[in-house]
Amino acid sequence: MSRLPVRFAPAITLGVVLAALAAPTHAQRAHQTGDPTAPITRVIIDASVAHDTISRHIYGQFAEHLGHGIYDGVWTKEGTGQWHLRDDVIEALRRIQVPNVRWPGGCFADYYHWRDGIGPASRRPHMVNTVWGNVVEDNSFGTDEYMELVRRIGAEPFVVGNVGTGSPREMTEWWEYLNHPGGSALADERKANGHAAAYNVRRFGVGNESWGCGGAMRPEFYADNYRRFAEFLRSFNDSTRPFRIATGPNVEDYNWTDVVMREAGRMIDGLDLHYYTVVGPWAHKGSATQFSEREWFLAMKGALRMQELVTRHSTIMDKYDPRKRVALIVGEWGMWHDVEPGTNRGFLYQQNTLRDGLVAAISLDIFNNHADRVRGANIAQMVNVLQSMILTRGPQMLLTPTYHVFELYTVHHDAVLLPLTITSGGYYVFGTDSVPAVSGTASRDRRGVAHLTMSNIDPSQARTVVAELRGLNVSSATGRILTAPAINSYNSFEQANAVRPEPFTDARVANGQLTVTLPPKSVIVLELR
Ligand code: AHR
């Protein structure tokens, strides 16, 4: 039987349409017809007070030895009969400019012994992955294969070491295998395995969820362990200066943040908060594809809770780190549904609808808008597990709505955050409850071009946004939109392009003011020139 981790509670522009764009389809026109009676959301985007940069590492991915996340996801025997990396998946991941990939877990990390995954594949021991599904793990995908994966994606590595069942010696030897330039026994072993040059890994997690599946520790005990393990992750030269990431809080465990920052903060570079959006109780999270508007609303409300979590954990971190040296890394986030019927419940395979896409957009907006403290995040997970970018079936692959949101948001990678304030605006009301209907991020890239992403999470009401553009000289706006006919529209292997970005034309700029009509349940990106 698979063991699921213990958790306390489940846990915009505008203007001129490029003449070159193809004429909109009927469906597009339907999405883009704004309701003139829609309530107006007023926004100020003020470039004159911009100072923070949106770290591209907010757009990080997570690949665990879980279900088909690695095996058949990125590592396959298709075609050749021999294990190899999947070219199609790598190509798709390159297009969303993945900045880092967190690996090998997750809960698996505190169970993983890195030496099992190096050297000739035929000599690597097999193990049973008792964390996820009790399947045999042949260790054919190990350190050198992971490093090749991130190299080909163009991403940085983010390795999570084993605190739960490991030792400081095991962790420091892995660090040395990865990073020692040469001359040590471990560097020589890496060389013998075909990799003479050091990998120069910087991002290194000291355990995962050490409050739960990583060892069920109290924060005081973890903080002491963190200090002991992290002490041995040392630089071999300037380029391997470690970026040491501590297990952070589970959702709203503010005491964890307080104790770990107080006892170990000076040795921490990143604190790893985990929060999943779960609709319904843990035992019945609900279907990924069959849901009502109530479950849509609860998903949006759950995702917006990230705002409070990020703010409150940051405030506690400020007590010990007022200069914000330590990054808050949201190392696991996303929607967690019931598994797809008929699949192994230990594999966490789920479909991904427009609802997941909107949840991704509003979560990324929260991270972007806290760029001063949130300098990394890893959606769970990259392929075939939970809220994935990509689903595979044999040699086939499809891109999910969440993938498309990540692609639209590439404009914000390492761009300067332009503070965006919603001064007045509508709420999406459901029954007696309500949440703000519109969310957004504005930024300016290295070329000086401003971009705006905006979402309207209201599934039936269009929203007109009027944005005052301060400190920006803009006369046109062009863009793209992600929406779909139904709240549960998704891409299947039969219909892989049911949800995908289309050109967006319902935006105009005049006299320093941008006016845009956001269709119901949509995400847009605009380039402001
Ligand atoms: O992402 C799935 C699991 O969720 C991870 O292994 C664990 O860290 C978390 O509880």
XYZ file of C-alpha atoms and ligand atoms in Angstrom:
539
model
C 0.000 0.000 0.000
C 1.299 3.406 -0.788
C 1.977 5.773 2.039
C 0.721 9.267 1.496
C 2.432 12.078 3.330
C 0.893 13.246 6.547
C -0.337 16.822 6.425
C -2.239 18.850 8.941
C -4.662 20.340 6.497
C -4.445 20.223 2.870
C -2.870 21.667 3.231
C -2.607 43.122 -18.849
C -2.363 45.412 -22.184
C -3.699 46.381 -24.637
C -4.335 48.250 -27.513
C -3.554 47.526 -30.972
C -3.816 44.081 -32.359
C -0.974 43.055 -34.538
C -2.176 43.289 -38.063
C -0.326 40.108 -38.742
C -2.499 38.107 -36.383
C -4.896 35.712 -37.979
C -8.580 36.631 -37.922
C -10.224 35.322 -34.754
C -12.227 32.165 -34.916
C -15.859 32.113 -33.901
C -14.932 30.704 -30.522
C -12.346 33.401 -30.003
C -14.819 36.113 -30.871
C -17.233 34.694 -28.351
C -14.535 34.777 -25.655
C -13.464 38.266 -26.557
C -16.819 39.961 -26.630
C -16.780 42.060 -23.497
C -19.958 42.751 -21.601
C -20.315 46.552 -21.640
C -22.135 46.444 -18.306
C -19.289 44.602 -16.633
C -18.036 46.217 -13.442
C -14.856 48.181 -13.864
C -11.661 47.257 -12.049
C -9.359 50.239 -11.616
C -5.629 49.628 -11.468
C -2.505 51.747 -11.118
C 0.761 50.453 -12.571
C 3.536 52.670 -11.306
C 6.908 52.185 -12.986
C 8.373 55.178 -11.149
C 8.510 53.243 -7.866
C 9.792 49.928 -9.257
C 12.723 48.379 -7.388
C 12.401 44.594 -7.104
C 13.260 41.986 -9.709
C 11.019 38.976 -10.268
C 13.381 36.027 -9.923
C 13.022 33.575 -12.788
C 13.386 30.871 -10.135
C 9.744 31.505 -9.191
C 9.020 29.483 -12.333
C 10.894 26.393 -11.084
C 9.716 22.826 -11.596
C 9.745 19.712 -9.445
C 10.479 16.159 -10.623
C 10.202 13.403 -8.033
C 10.687 9.653 -8.303
C 6.934 9.283 -8.081
C 4.629 7.469 -10.492
C 5.494 8.451 -14.054
C 7.172 11.715 -13.145
C 10.618 10.401 -14.065
C 10.088 6.982 -15.644
C 8.055 7.418 -18.858
C 7.836 11.137 -18.088
C 11.344 12.346 -18.852
C 13.168 8.992 -19.007
C 11.885 6.384 -21.401
C 12.611 3.152 -23.216
C 10.283 4.123 -26.081
C 11.779 3.534 -29.493
C 15.196 2.183 -28.570
C 14.330 -0.268 -25.787
C 17.094 1.402 -23.748
C 16.542 4.120 -21.156
C 17.087 7.618 -22.539
C 15.810 11.174 -22.077
C 12.622 12.142 -23.933
C 13.387 14.682 -26.655
C 9.745 15.801 -27.002
C 9.365 16.597 -23.299
C 12.724 18.376 -23.159
C 11.855 20.465 -26.195
C 8.541 21.541 -24.623
C 10.232 22.389 -21.320
C 12.825 24.512 -23.106
C 9.998 26.628 -24.514
C 8.852 27.662 -21.032
C 12.427 28.488 -20.003
C 12.459 26.318 -16.905
C 14.944 27.957 -14.513
C 15.500 25.022 -12.136
C 14.225 21.500 -11.477
C 13.895 20.283 -7.885
C 14.895 16.573 -7.570
C 14.767 13.701 -6.429
C 11.875 14.562 -4.079
C 9.724 15.291 -2.210
C 9.246 12.549 0.323
C 11.449 10.326 -1.833
C 14.477 12.539 -1.111
C 14.723 11.482 2.525
C 14.645 7.871 1.452
C 17.094 8.159 -1.430
C 20.733 7.124 -1.261
C 22.552 8.840 -4.068
C 25.274 6.194 -4.460
C 22.581 3.749 -5.651
C 22.141 5.937 -8.732
C 25.666 6.340 -10.122
C 27.972 4.143 -12.196
C 27.045 1.517 -14.780
C 23.252 1.120 -14.798
C 23.481 -2.683 -14.810
C 25.269 -2.586 -11.465
C 22.919 -0.200 -9.723
C 20.843 -1.813 -6.990
C 17.096 -2.081 -7.379
C 14.965 -0.839 -4.523
C 11.278 -0.675 -3.737
C 9.871 2.826 -3.710
C 7.874 2.367 -0.529
C 7.087 6.064 -0.459
C 5.180 6.065 -3.723
C 3.295 3.022 -4.940
C 5.680 0.279 -3.804
C 7.084 -0.082 -7.290
C 10.569 -1.313 -8.130
C 12.987 1.552 -8.728
C 15.897 0.408 -10.890
C 17.939 3.534 -10.187
C 18.659 3.916 -13.897
C 17.886 7.600 -13.493
C 20.411 8.962 -11.001
C 22.650 11.962 -10.463
C 24.405 12.028 -13.833
C 21.160 11.452 -15.749
C 19.467 14.261 -13.786
C 22.354 16.610 -14.514
C 22.064 15.762 -18.200
C 18.320 16.441 -18.051
C 18.723 19.916 -16.552
C 21.582 20.699 -18.926
C 19.408 19.863 -21.919
C 16.426 21.800 -20.570
C 18.686 24.792 -19.929
C 17.763 24.785 -16.231
C 19.805 24.910 -13.051
C 19.872 21.918 -10.729
C 18.109 22.008 -7.360
C 19.108 18.862 -5.482
C 17.417 17.826 -2.242
C 19.613 15.877 0.160
C 18.625 13.136 2.566
C 18.348 14.174 6.219
C 15.617 11.715 7.275
C 17.476 8.435 6.653
C 20.847 9.859 5.678
C 23.850 11.308 7.437
C 25.987 14.429 7.151
C 28.651 12.196 5.634
C 26.350 10.910 2.905
C 25.179 14.422 2.087
C 28.606 15.975 2.030
C 29.908 13.183 -0.188
C 27.100 13.832 -2.670
C 28.004 17.518 -2.582
C 31.622 16.624 -3.264
C 30.709 14.259 -6.123
C 28.689 17.075 -7.680
C 31.065 19.943 -7.126
C 34.657 19.067 -6.398
C 36.761 20.237 -9.337
C 39.126 17.243 -9.318
C 41.723 15.394 -7.332
C 39.434 14.066 -4.621
C 38.321 10.433 -4.726
C 34.731 11.481 -5.372
C 35.649 13.898 -8.147
C 37.672 11.085 -9.697
C 34.688 8.774 -9.415
C 32.539 11.348 -11.218
C 35.221 11.566 -13.877
C 35.257 7.779 -14.227
C 31.488 7.992 -14.760
C 32.090 10.277 -17.734
C 31.861 13.728 -16.141
C 35.246 15.289 -15.633
C 33.998 18.809 -14.998
C 32.337 19.703 -11.707
C 28.612 20.280 -12.031
C 28.703 23.415 -9.878
C 25.373 22.756 -8.209
C 24.375 25.636 -5.939
C 20.753 25.078 -4.896
C 20.730 22.304 -2.326
C 17.841 21.359 -0.054
C 18.734 20.081 3.400
C 15.906 17.569 3.690
C 12.281 17.777 2.595
C 9.226 18.252 4.792
C 11.262 17.316 7.832
C 8.135 18.025 9.911
C 6.377 15.095 8.150
C 7.565 12.460 5.671
C 11.157 13.687 6.027
C 11.465 12.601 9.638
C 8.508 13.917 11.680
C 10.790 16.363 13.501
C 9.971 19.232 15.779
C 11.323 22.574 14.546
C 13.909 22.733 17.360
C 15.279 19.306 16.421
C 15.263 20.124 12.713
C 17.003 23.460 13.248
C 19.847 21.691 15.056
C 20.018 19.034 12.367
C 19.977 21.670 9.671
C 22.969 23.378 11.249
C 24.831 20.102 11.519
C 24.185 18.978 7.929
C 24.494 22.402 6.288
C 27.822 23.065 7.958
C 29.449 20.476 5.688
C 28.140 21.902 2.420
C 31.210 23.997 1.722
C 32.525 25.920 -1.241
C 35.300 24.368 -3.283
C 35.667 27.581 -5.255
C 33.691 30.747 -5.903
C 31.304 29.171 -8.366
C 30.130 26.495 -5.964
C 29.092 28.794 -3.157
C 26.142 26.812 -1.818
C 22.610 28.161 -1.746
C 21.350 26.112 1.180
C 17.615 25.612 1.432
C 16.042 24.597 4.731
C 12.797 22.718 5.137
C 10.229 25.422 5.671
C 6.768 25.380 7.145
C 3.806 23.216 6.312
C 1.131 25.716 5.283
C 0.316 27.904 8.295
C 2.838 26.460 10.741
C 4.156 29.880 11.748
C 5.932 28.442 14.774
C 8.122 26.356 12.434
C 9.240 29.477 10.584
C 9.898 31.320 13.815
C 11.975 28.575 15.438
C 13.966 27.595 12.348
C 14.748 31.224 11.488
C 15.716 31.986 15.078
C 17.952 28.946 15.542
C 19.432 28.490 12.081
C 18.535 31.552 10.021
C 22.091 32.785 9.687
C 23.036 29.562 7.860
C 19.972 29.503 5.589
C 19.742 30.965 2.079
C 16.216 29.790 1.298
C 13.298 28.593 3.439
C 11.041 26.109 1.658
C 7.285 26.656 2.283
C 4.874 23.951 1.041
C 1.223 24.602 0.326
C -1.182 22.726 -1.938
C -4.612 23.895 -3.060
C -7.016 21.095 -2.187
C -10.756 21.329 -2.733
C -12.603 19.228 -0.199
C -11.309 17.030 2.614
C -8.006 15.198 2.193
C -9.729 11.825 1.765
C -12.026 13.164 -0.986
C -10.234 15.961 -2.712
C -12.520 15.856 -5.712
C -12.153 15.097 -9.373
C -9.675 16.955 -11.537
C -12.189 17.210 -14.382
C -15.713 16.682 -13.039
C -16.546 19.575 -10.766
C -19.149 22.228 -10.155
C -18.838 25.984 -9.964
C -18.678 25.612 -6.185
C -15.485 23.579 -6.549
C -14.138 26.104 -9.032
C -14.765 28.883 -6.501
C -13.173 26.921 -3.647
C -10.098 26.269 -5.774
C -9.674 29.983 -6.461
C -10.235 30.854 -2.832
C -7.769 28.169 -1.753
C -5.124 29.403 -4.171
C -5.572 32.998 -3.013
C -4.751 31.850 0.500
C -1.129 31.864 -0.655
C -1.236 35.644 -0.278
C -1.772 35.367 3.466
C 0.779 32.557 3.868
C 3.514 34.397 2.026
C 2.819 37.642 3.870
C 2.733 36.131 7.348
C 5.766 33.876 6.911
C 7.681 36.841 5.449
C 6.743 38.984 8.412
C 8.172 36.374 10.776
C 11.317 36.114 8.661
C 11.651 39.909 8.851
C 12.119 39.577 12.615
C 15.356 37.658 12.137
C 16.281 38.856 8.661
C 15.065 42.417 8.166
C 17.253 42.874 5.084
C 15.539 39.927 3.390
C 18.748 38.032 2.693
C 16.942 34.701 3.127
C 14.617 33.860 0.248
C 11.197 32.355 0.788
C 11.085 29.464 -1.662
C 7.634 27.961 -2.235
C 9.183 24.599 -3.005
C 5.911 22.722 -3.521
C 2.615 24.251 -4.617
C -0.265 23.537 -6.958
C -3.600 21.736 -7.097
C -3.904 18.278 -5.608
C -6.971 16.346 -6.832
C -8.090 12.736 -6.521
C -6.063 10.539 -8.848
C -7.404 9.818 -12.312
C -9.842 6.888 -11.973
C -8.188 3.584 -12.777
C -4.656 4.758 -11.988
C -2.389 3.755 -9.085
C -3.332 5.952 -6.139
C 0.329 6.143 -5.163
C 1.199 7.717 -8.519
C -0.754 10.987 -8.108
C -1.626 11.206 -11.793
C -4.314 13.806 -12.484
C -5.736 15.694 -15.467
C -5.405 19.451 -15.657
C -8.197 21.819 -16.714
C -8.641 25.521 -17.253
C -9.259 25.676 -13.467
C -5.687 24.532 -12.835
C -4.469 27.125 -15.313
C -6.230 29.953 -13.477
C -4.923 28.687 -10.136
C -1.402 28.760 -11.574
C -1.867 32.313 -12.840
C -3.122 33.767 -9.571
C -0.470 31.897 -7.568
C 2.304 33.189 -9.817
C 0.898 36.713 -9.444
C 1.197 36.385 -5.665
C 4.809 35.214 -5.931
C 5.704 37.934 -8.438
C 4.155 40.639 -6.331
C 6.214 39.491 -3.323
C 9.430 39.485 -5.326
C 11.315 41.113 -2.464
C 11.069 37.895 -0.412
C 9.752 35.144 -2.702
C 12.727 34.358 -4.892
C 11.919 30.809 -5.857
C 9.021 28.375 -6.242
C 8.541 24.895 -7.648
C 5.173 23.771 -8.908
C 4.346 20.156 -8.109
C 5.136 18.577 -10.429
C 6.684 18.841 -13.893
C 5.384 15.763 -15.756
C 2.567 13.258 -15.025
C 2.276 14.051 -11.303
C -0.224 16.446 -9.645
C -0.483 19.832 -11.412
C 1.776 19.007 -14.321
C 3.015 20.980 -17.276
C 3.012 17.867 -19.430
C 1.179 14.537 -19.533
C 2.541 11.581 -21.457
C 1.018 8.334 -22.732
C 3.536 6.021 -24.350
C 5.186 8.071 -27.089
C 2.456 10.753 -26.944
C 2.673 13.994 -25.013
C 0.258 16.837 -24.323
C 0.658 20.310 -22.872
C -1.726 21.242 -20.078
C -3.433 24.614 -19.468
C -0.911 25.102 -16.650
C 1.928 24.728 -19.157
C 0.363 27.457 -21.267
C 0.147 29.803 -18.282
C 3.845 29.213 -17.565
C 4.575 29.990 -21.204
C 2.551 33.236 -21.106
C 4.367 34.270 -17.924
C 7.903 33.800 -19.314
C 7.830 37.564 -19.963
C 8.249 38.120 -16.213
C 11.430 36.046 -15.769
C 14.088 38.290 -14.209
C 12.050 41.354 -15.178
C 11.654 44.366 -12.919
C 8.372 44.238 -11.029
C 6.181 47.260 -11.753
C 4.011 47.682 -8.673
C 0.384 47.080 -9.579
C -2.355 48.251 -7.245
C -6.006 47.408 -7.690
C -7.668 50.543 -6.336
C -11.241 49.456 -6.847
C -12.887 46.575 -8.505
C -15.273 43.783 -8.607
C -15.545 40.629 -6.641
C -16.422 37.204 -7.870
C -19.363 36.360 -5.638
C -20.446 32.782 -5.018
C -23.328 32.275 -2.615
C -22.509 34.323 0.464
C -18.771 34.279 -0.195
C -16.578 36.295 -2.529
C -12.987 36.776 -3.721
C -11.375 39.511 -5.838
C -12.143 38.716 -9.472
C -9.030 40.168 -11.067
C -5.365 39.431 -10.440
C -2.286 40.609 -12.279
C 1.453 41.215 -12.588
C 3.243 44.013 -14.440
C 6.958 43.992 -15.226
C 9.601 45.530 -17.454
C 12.145 43.283 -19.131
C 15.819 43.865 -19.858
C 14.979 45.470 -23.216
C 12.758 47.994 -21.443
C 9.532 46.439 -22.714
C 6.650 46.316 -20.240
C 4.303 43.343 -19.937
C 1.098 42.798 -18.088
C -0.534 39.479 -17.216
C -4.068 39.568 -15.888
C -6.637 36.970 -14.918
C -10.365 37.068 -14.441
C -11.368 34.125 -12.272
C -15.090 34.862 -12.524
C -16.422 32.040 -14.717
C -19.396 33.966 -16.094
C -18.824 37.706 -15.849
C -16.417 39.665 -18.073
C -14.394 42.392 -16.345
C -13.282 45.674 -17.771
C -9.952 46.814 -16.366
C -8.873 50.439 -16.594
C -5.191 50.833 -15.746
C -3.463 54.123 -15.174
C 0.087 53.765 -16.474
C 2.489 55.866 -14.439
C 6.089 56.294 -15.517
C 5.490 54.361 -18.733
C 5.387 55.735 -22.215
C 2.996 53.350 -23.926
C 0.868 53.736 -27.013
C -0.079 50.202 -27.955
C -0.825 46.832 -26.483
C -0.817 43.447 -28.129
C -1.381 40.146 -26.545
C -2.619 36.601 -26.152
C -5.337 34.949 -24.123
C -5.884 31.549 -22.524
C -9.495 30.613 -22.006
C -11.899 27.848 -23.049
C -15.595 27.175 -23.433
C -16.060 25.394 -20.082
C -14.567 25.693 -16.602
C -13.415 22.098 -16.929
C -12.082 22.213 -20.480
C -8.837 20.292 -20.800
C -6.430 18.824 -23.297
C -6.708 15.090 -23.854
C -4.634 12.767 -25.995
C -7.552 12.753 -28.430
C -7.905 16.550 -28.429
C -4.564 17.959 -27.402
C -5.228 21.584 -28.348
C -8.644 22.196 -26.813
C -7.109 24.763 -24.452
C -4.303 26.860 -25.829
C -3.382 30.531 -26.151
C -4.958 32.584 -28.918
C -4.375 36.166 -30.036
C -6.120 38.751 -27.869
C -7.447 41.997 -29.251
C -9.676 43.553 -26.638
C -7.249 46.116 -25.283
C -6.472 49.713 -26.162
C -4.221 52.456 -24.905
C -5.074 56.140 -24.936
C -3.696 59.063 -22.935
C -1.596 56.922 -20.638
C -4.529 54.708 -19.800
C -5.028 51.114 -20.730
C -8.515 49.671 -21.078
C -8.956 45.964 -21.428
C -11.918 43.655 -21.239
C -11.118 40.321 -19.671
C -13.507 37.591 -20.713
C -14.799 35.271 -17.999
C -12.298 32.616 -16.787
C -9.361 33.947 -18.736
C -5.675 34.763 -18.458
C -4.084 37.296 -20.774
C -0.611 38.595 -21.455
C -0.042 41.996 -23.033
C 3.055 43.618 -24.394
C 2.965 47.387 -23.850
C 4.919 49.491 -26.295
O 4.451 16.325 -4.332
C 4.038 15.173 -3.686
C 4.486 15.126 -2.230
O 3.882 16.155 -1.533
C 5.950 15.335 -1.980
O 6.684 14.164 -2.120
C 5.981 15.782 -0.563
O 7.079 16.591 -0.270
C 4.663 16.490 -0.400
O 4.001 16.080 0.748
